[in-house]
C-alpha positions as CSV (number, residue, x, y, z in Angstrom):
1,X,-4.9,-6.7,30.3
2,X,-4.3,-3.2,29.0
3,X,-0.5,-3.2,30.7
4,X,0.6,-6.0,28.8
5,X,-0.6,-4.7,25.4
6,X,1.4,-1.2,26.0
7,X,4.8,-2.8,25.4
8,X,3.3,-4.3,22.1
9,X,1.3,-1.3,20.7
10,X,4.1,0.9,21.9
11,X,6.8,-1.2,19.6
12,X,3.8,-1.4,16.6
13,X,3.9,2.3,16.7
14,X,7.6,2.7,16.3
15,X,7.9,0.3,13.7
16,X,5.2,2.1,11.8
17,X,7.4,5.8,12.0
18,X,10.2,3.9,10.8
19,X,8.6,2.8,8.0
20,X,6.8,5.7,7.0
21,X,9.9,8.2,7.7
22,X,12.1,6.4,4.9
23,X,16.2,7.0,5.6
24,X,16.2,7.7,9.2
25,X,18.7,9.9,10.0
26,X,19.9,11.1,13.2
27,X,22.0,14.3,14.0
28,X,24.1,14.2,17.0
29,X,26.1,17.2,16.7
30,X,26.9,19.9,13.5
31,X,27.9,17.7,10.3
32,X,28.0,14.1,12.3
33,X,24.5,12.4,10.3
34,X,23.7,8.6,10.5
35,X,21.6,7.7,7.9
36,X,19.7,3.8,7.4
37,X,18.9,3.1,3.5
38,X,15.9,1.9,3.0
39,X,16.1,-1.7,0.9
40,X,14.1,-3.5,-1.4
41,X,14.2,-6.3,-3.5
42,X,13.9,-6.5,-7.5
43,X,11.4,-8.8,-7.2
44,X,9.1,-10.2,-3.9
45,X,9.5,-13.7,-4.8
46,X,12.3,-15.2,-6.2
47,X,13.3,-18.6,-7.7
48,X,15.7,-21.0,-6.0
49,X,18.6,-20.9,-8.6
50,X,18.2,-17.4,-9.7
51,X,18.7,-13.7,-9.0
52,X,18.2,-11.8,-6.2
53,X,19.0,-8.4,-6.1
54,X,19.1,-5.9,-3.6
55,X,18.7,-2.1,-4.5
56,X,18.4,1.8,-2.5
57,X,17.6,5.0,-4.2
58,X,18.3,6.6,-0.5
59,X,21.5,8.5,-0.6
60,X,23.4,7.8,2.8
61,X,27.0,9.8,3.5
62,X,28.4,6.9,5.3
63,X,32.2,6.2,4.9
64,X,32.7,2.5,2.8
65,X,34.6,0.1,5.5
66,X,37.8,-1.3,4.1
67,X,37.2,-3.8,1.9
68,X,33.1,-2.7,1.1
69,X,30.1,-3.8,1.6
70,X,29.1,-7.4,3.0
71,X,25.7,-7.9,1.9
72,X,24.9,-11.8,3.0
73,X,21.3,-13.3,2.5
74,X,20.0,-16.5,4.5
75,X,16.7,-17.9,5.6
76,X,14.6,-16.5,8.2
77,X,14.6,-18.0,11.6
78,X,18.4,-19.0,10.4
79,X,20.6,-15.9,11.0
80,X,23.4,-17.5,9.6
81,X,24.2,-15.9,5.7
82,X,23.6,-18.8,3.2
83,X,25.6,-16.5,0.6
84,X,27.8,-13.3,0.5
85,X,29.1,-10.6,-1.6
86,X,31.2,-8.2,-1.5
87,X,30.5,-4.6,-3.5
88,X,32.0,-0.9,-3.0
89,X,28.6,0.6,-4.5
90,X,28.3,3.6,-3.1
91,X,25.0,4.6,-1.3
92,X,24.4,7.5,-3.6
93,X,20.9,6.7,-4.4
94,X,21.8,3.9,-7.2
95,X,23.2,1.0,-5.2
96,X,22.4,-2.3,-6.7
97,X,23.6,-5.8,-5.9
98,X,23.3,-9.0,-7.0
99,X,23.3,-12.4,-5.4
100,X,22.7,-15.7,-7.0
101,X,20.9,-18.1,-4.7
102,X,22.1,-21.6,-4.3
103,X,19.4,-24.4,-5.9
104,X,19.1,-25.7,-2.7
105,X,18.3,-22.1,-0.9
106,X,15.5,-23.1,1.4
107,X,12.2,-22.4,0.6
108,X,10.0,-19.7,2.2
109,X,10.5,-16.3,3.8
110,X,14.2,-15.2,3.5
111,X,16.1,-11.9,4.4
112,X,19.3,-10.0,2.5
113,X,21.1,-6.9,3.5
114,X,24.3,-5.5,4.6
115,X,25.9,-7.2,7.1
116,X,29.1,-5.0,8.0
117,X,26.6,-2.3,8.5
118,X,28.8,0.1,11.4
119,X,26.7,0.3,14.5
120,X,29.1,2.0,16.6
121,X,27.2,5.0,16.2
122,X,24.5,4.2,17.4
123,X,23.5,5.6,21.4
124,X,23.1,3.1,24.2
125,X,19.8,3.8,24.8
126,X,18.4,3.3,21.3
127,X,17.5,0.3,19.0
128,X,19.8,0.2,15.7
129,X,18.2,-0.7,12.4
130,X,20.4,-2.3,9.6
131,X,20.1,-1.9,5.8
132,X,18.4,-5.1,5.2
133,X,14.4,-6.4,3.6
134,X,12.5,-10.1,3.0
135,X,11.6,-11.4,0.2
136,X,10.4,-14.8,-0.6
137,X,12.5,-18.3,-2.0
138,X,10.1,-20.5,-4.4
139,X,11.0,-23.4,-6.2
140,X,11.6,-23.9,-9.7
C-alpha cells in the first residue's frame, strides 16, 4: 500500500513548491531565464454574461510571439476555449485582460490562461506549467 501512495504524495509535494515558489524560473545557461507568471482572477466567481478578467503582477522577460498573446477560457473537463482574445500586454508586472463570457458559458468550475504560451524551452525530462488559473461560472 505505501508504493502506490509514493507517486501521489511525490506529485502533492511538487505541486505544493510550485505554488509556494510564485514565478518559477529556470536558468539554463548565463542570461537564458524562463519564467511562468503566476495568474489570478478579478474575482473567484463570475457571472455568466459578464467579465472575467485575468491579471499578473509577476514580471516575466519572455519575447511577445507575433501577433500576442492568446489567452482562451473554456470549461473544465472541456479543453476546448469557449472564447479568445488577443492582447500584446506585456508581462511587466501589470498585465490585465479581459474576456466577456458568453450567457450560455457553462456553469461550474472553468479555467483561462494563455494559450500560445512557448514551451519549446522547456527540457524533456521536465513537466511544463502554463500561465493559466480556475475560477468559477454562476448564473445570473
Amino acid at each position: 500500500m505505501l508504493e502506490r501512495t509514493r507517486p501521489v504524495l511525490g506529485l502533492a509535494v511538487l505541486t505544493a513548491c510550485v505554488l509556494v515558489s510564485g514565478c518559477a524560473v529556470q536558468r539554463e545557461g548565463p542570461g537564458d531565464t524562463n519564467c511562468v507568471p503566476r495568474m489570478s482572477v478579478s474575482s473567484g466567481e463570475v457571472v455568466r454574461g459578464e467579465v472575467v478578467t485575468l491579471v499578473t503582477a509577476d514580471v516575466c522577460e519572455v519575447e511577445l510571439p507575433s501577433g500576442g498573446w492568446r489567452v482562451s477560457a473554456g470549461h473544465v473537463g472541456d479543453g476546448t476555449a469557449v472564447i479568445v482574445a488577443e492582447t500584446d500586454e506585456a508581462l511587466d508586472g501589470s498585465f490585465e485582460v479581459s474576456l466577456e463570457l458568453p450567457a450560455d458559458f457553462p456553469t461550474g468550475d472553468a479555467w483561462i490562461g494563455i494559450e500560445n504560451w512557448d514551451y519549446s524551452t522547456c527540457a524533456d525530462a521536465g513537466s511544463c506549467a502554463g500561465p493559466s488559473t480556475v475560477f468559477t461560472v454562476v448564473a445570473a
